[in-house]
PDB file of C-alpha atoms in Angstrom:
ATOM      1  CA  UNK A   1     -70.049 -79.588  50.844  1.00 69.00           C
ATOM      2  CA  UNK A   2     -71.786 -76.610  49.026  1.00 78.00           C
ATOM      3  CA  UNK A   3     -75.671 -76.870  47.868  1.00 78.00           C
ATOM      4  CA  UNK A   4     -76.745 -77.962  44.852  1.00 84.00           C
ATOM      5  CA  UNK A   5     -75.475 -76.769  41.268  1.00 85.00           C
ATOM      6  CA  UNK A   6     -72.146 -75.240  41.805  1.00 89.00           C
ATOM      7  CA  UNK A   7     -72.042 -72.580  39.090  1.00 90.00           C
ATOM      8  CA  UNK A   8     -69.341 -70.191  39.773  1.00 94.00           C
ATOM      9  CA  UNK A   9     -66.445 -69.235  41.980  1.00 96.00           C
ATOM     10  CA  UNK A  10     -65.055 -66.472  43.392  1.00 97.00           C
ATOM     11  CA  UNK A  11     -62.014 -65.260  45.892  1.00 97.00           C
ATOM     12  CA  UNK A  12     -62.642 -63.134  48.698  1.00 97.00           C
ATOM     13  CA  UNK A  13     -59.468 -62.759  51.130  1.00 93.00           C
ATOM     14  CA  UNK A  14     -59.173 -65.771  52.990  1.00 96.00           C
ATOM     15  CA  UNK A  15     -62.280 -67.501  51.371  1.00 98.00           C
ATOM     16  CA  UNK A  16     -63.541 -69.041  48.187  1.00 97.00           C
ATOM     17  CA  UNK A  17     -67.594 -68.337  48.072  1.00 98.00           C
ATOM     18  CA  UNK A  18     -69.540 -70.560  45.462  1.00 97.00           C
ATOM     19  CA  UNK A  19     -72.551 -69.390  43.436  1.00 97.00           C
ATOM     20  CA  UNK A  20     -75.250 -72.532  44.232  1.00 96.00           C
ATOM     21  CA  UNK A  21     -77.455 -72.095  40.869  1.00 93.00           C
ATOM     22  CA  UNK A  22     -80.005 -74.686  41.553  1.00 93.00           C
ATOM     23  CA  UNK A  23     -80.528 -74.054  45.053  1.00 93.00           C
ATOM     24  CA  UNK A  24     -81.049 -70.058  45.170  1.00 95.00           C
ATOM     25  CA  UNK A  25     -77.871 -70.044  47.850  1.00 96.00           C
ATOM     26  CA  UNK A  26     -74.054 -69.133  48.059  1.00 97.00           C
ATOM     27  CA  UNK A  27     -71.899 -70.571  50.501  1.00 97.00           C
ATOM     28  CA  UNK A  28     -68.492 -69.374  51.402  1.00 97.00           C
ATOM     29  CA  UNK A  29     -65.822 -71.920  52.276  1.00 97.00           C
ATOM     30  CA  UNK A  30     -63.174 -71.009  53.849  1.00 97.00           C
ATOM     31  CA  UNK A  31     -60.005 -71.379  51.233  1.00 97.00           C
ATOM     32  CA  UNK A  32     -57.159 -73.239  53.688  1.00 97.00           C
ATOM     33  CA  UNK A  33     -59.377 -76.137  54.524  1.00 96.00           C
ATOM     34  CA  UNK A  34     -63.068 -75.875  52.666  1.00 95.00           C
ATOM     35  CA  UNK A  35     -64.810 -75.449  56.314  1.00 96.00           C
ATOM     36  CA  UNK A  36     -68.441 -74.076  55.381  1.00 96.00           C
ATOM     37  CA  UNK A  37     -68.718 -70.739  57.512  1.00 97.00           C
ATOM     38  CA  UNK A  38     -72.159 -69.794  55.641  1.00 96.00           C
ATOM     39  CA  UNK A  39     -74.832 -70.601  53.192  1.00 96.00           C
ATOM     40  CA  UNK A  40     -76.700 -67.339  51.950  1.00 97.00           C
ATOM     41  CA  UNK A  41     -79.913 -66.981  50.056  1.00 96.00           C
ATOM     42  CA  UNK A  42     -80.110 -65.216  46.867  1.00 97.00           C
ATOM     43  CA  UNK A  43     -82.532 -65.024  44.487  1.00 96.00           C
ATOM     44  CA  UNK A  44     -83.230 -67.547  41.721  1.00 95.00           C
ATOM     45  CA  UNK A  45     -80.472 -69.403  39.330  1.00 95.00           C
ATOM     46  CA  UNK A  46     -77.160 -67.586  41.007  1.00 97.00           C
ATOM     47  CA  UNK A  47     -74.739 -68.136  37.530  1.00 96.00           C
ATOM     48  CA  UNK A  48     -72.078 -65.847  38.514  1.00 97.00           C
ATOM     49  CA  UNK A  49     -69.874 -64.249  41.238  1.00 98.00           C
ATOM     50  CA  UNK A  50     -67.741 -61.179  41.600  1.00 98.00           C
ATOM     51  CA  UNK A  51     -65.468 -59.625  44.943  1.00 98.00           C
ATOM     52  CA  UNK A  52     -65.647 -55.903  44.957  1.00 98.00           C
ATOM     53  CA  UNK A  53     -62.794 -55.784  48.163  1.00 97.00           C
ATOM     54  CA  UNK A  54     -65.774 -55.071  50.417  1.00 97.00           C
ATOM     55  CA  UNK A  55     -68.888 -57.290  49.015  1.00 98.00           C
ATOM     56  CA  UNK A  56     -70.094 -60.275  46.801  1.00 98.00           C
ATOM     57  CA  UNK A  57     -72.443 -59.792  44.098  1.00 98.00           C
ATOM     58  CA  UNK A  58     -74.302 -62.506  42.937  1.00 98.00           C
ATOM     59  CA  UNK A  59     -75.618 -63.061  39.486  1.00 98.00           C
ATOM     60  CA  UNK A  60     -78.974 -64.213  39.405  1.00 98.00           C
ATOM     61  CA  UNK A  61     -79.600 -65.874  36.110  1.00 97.00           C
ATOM     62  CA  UNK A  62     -83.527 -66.740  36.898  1.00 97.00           C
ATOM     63  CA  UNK A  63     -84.362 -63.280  38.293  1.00 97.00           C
ATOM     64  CA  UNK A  64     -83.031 -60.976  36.356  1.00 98.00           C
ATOM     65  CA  UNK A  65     -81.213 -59.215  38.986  1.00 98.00           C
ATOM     66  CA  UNK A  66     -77.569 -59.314  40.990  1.00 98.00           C
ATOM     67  CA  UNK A  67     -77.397 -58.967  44.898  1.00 98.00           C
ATOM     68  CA  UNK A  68     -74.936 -57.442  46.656  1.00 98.00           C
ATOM     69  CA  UNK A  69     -74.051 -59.425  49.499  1.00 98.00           C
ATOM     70  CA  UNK A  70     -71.312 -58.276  52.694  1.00 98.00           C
ATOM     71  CA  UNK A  71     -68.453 -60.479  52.695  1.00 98.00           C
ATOM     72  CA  UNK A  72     -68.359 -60.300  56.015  1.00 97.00           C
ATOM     73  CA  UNK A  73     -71.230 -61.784  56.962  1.00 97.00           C
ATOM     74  CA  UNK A  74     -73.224 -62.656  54.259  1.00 97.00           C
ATOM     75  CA  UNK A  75     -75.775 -59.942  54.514  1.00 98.00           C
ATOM     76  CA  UNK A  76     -77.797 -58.732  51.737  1.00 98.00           C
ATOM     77  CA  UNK A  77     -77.156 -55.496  51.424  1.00 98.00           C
ATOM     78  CA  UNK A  78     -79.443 -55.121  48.157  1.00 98.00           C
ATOM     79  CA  UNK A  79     -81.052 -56.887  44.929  1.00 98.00           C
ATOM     80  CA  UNK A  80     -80.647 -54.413  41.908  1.00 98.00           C
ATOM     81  CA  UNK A  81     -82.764 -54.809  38.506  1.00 98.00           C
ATOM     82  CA  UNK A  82     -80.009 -55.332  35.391  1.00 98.00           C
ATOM     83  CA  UNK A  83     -80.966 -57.004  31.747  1.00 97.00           C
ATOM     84  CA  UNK A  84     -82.533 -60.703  30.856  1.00 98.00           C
ATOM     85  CA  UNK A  85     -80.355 -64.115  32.466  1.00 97.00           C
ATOM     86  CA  UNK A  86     -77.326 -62.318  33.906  1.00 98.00           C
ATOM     87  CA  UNK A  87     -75.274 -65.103  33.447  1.00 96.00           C
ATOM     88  CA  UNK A  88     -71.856 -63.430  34.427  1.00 97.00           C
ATOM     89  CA  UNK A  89     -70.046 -59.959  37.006  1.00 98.00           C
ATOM     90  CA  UNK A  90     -66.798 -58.216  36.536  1.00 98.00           C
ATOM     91  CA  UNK A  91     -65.349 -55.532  38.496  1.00 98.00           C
ATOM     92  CA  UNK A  92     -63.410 -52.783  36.580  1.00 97.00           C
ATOM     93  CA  UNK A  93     -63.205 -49.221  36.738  1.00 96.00           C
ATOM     94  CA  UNK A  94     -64.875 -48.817  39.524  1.00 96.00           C
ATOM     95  CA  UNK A  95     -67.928 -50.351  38.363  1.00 97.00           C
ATOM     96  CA  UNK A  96     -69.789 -53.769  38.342  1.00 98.00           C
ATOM     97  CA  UNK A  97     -70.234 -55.057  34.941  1.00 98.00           C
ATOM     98  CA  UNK A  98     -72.796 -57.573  34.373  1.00 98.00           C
ATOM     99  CA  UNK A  99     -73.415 -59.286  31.023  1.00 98.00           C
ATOM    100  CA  UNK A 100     -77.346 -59.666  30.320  1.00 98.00           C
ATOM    101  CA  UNK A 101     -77.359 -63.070  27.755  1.00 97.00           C
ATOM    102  CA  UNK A 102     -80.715 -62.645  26.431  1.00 97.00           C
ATOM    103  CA  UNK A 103     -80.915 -58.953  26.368  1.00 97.00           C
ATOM    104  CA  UNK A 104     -77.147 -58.811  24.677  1.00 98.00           C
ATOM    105  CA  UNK A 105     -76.381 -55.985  26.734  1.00 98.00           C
ATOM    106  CA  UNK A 106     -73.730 -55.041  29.254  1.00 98.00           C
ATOM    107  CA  UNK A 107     -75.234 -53.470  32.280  1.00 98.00           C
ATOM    108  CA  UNK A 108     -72.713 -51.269  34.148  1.00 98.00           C
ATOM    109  CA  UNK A 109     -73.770 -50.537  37.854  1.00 98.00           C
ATOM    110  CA  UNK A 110     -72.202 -48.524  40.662  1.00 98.00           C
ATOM    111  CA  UNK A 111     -70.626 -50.211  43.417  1.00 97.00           C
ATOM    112  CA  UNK A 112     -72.048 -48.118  46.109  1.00 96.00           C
ATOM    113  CA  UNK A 113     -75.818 -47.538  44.879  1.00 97.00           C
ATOM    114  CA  UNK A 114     -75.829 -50.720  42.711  1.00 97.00           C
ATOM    115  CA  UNK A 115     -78.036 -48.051  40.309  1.00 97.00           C
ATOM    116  CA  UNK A 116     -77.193 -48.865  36.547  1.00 98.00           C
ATOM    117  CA  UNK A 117     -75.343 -46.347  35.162  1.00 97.00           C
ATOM    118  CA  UNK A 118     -75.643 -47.107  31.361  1.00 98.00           C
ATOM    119  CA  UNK A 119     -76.121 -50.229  29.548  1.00 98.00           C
ATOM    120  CA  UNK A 120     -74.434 -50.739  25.910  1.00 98.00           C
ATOM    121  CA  UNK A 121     -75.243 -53.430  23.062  1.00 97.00           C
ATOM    122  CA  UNK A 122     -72.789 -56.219  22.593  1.00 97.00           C
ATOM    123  CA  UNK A 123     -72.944 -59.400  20.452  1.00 94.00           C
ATOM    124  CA  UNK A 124     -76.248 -62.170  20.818  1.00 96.00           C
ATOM    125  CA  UNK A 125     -75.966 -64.381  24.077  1.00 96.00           C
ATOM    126  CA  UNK A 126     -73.368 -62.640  25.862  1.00 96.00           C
ATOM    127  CA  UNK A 127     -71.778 -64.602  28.381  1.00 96.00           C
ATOM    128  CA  UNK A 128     -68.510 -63.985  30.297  1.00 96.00           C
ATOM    129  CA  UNK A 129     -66.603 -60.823  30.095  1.00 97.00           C
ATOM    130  CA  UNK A 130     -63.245 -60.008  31.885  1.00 97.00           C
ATOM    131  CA  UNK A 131     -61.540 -56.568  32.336  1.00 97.00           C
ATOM    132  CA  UNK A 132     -57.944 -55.703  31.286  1.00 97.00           C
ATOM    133  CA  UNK A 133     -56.480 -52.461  31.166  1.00 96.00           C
ATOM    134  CA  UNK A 134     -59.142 -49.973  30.188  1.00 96.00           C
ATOM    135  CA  UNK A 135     -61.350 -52.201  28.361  1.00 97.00           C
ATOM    136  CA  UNK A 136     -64.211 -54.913  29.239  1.00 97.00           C
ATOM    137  CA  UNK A 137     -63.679 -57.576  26.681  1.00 97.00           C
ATOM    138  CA  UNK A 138     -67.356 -59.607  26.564  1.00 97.00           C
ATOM    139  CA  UNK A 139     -67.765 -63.144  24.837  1.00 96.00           C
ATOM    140  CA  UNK A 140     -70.683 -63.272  22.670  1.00 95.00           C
ATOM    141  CA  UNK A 141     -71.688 -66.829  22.150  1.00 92.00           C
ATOM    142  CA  UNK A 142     -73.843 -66.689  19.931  1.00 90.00           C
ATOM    143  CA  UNK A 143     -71.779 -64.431  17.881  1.00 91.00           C
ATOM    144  CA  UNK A 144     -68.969 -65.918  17.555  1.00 87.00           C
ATOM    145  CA  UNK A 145     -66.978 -62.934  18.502  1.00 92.00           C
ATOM    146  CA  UNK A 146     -66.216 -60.934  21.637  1.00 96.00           C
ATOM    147  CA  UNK A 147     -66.739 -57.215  22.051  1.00 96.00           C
ATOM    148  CA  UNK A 148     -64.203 -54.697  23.615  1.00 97.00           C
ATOM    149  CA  UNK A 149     -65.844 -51.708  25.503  1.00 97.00           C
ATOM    150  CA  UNK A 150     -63.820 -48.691  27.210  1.00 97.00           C
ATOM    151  CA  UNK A 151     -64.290 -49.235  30.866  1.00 96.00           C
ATOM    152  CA  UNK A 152     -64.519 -45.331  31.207  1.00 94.00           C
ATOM    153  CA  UNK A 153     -67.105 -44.460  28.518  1.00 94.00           C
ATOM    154  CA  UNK A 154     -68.894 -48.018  27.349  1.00 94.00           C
ATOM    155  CA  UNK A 155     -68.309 -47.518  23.908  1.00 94.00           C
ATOM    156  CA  UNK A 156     -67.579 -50.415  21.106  1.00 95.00           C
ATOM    157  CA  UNK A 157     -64.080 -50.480  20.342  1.00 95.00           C
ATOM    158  CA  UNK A 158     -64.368 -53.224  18.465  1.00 92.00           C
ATOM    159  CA  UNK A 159     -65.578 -56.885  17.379  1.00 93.00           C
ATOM    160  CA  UNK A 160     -63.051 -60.129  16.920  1.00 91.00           C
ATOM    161  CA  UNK A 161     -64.176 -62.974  15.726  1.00 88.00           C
ATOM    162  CA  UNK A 162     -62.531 -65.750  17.250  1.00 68.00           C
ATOM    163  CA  UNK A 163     -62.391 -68.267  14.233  1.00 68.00           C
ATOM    164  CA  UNK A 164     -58.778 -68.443  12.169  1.00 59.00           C
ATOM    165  CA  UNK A 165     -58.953 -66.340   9.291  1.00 54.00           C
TER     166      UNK A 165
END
């Protein structure tokens, strides 16, 4: 059993750790059986999960801000400031890409600081984004188009609208 809300999932190695939205938690299960080994606090409305190798970073929709968790253990090893309702992480280039839905920014952070980098304009109410190859493709919802970025400089290499022309 995980806490309340399930939001989001993520792989880490040997586990599966679930981002508990309404409950400020994420638990990590391990993946052979779904035996609990942990329940973590996070801050408020955890929407989205990412595995670095290393770490977890969590998301946190209601506060504005992802934590950086050990995989390991489970400790917090720091909360970081990004945009408005983080809804969704990435890991790509080295970096942590999180997409801010009511700011309709990307925030790009470094893995080892968690300091934001640089943080680039997308579409209105971002909310997912995955990385392939050199670029972070990021689904604006409200937009009704996603936005490529380069992973290595940020910048808009385009907008596809995902209606048939």
């Amino acid at each position: 059993a995980v806490s309340d809300g399930p939001a989001a999932l993520v792989p880490a190695a040997t586990n599966i750790w679930v981002a508990n939205q309404n409950s400020k938690t994420v638990t990590k299960l391990r993946a052979s059986d779904g035996l609990t080994l942990g329940t973590y606090a996070v801050d408020k409305g955890p929407a989205g999960l990412a595995f670095d190798g290393t770490n977890i970073w969590v998301a946190n929709s209601k506060s504005n801000n992802v934590t950086k968790l050990r995989a390991s253990d489970g400790l917090t090893l720091g909360t970081y400031n990004v945009g408005v309702n983080p809804l969704a992480v990435v890991i790509g280039g080295g970096f942590l890409w999180v997409v801010n839905q009511f700011s309709h920014t990307v925030s790009k952070l470094n893995l080892s600081t968690g300091a934001t980098v640089a943080t680039y304009a997308v579409g209105d109410a971002p909310a997912r984004a995955i990385v392939v190859g050199t670029n972070v493709w990021v689904a604006n919802f409200g937009s009704k188009y996603v936005t490529r970025l380069s992973i290595t400089t940020g910048s808009k290499l385009g907008e596809h609208t995902t209606t048939l022309q």
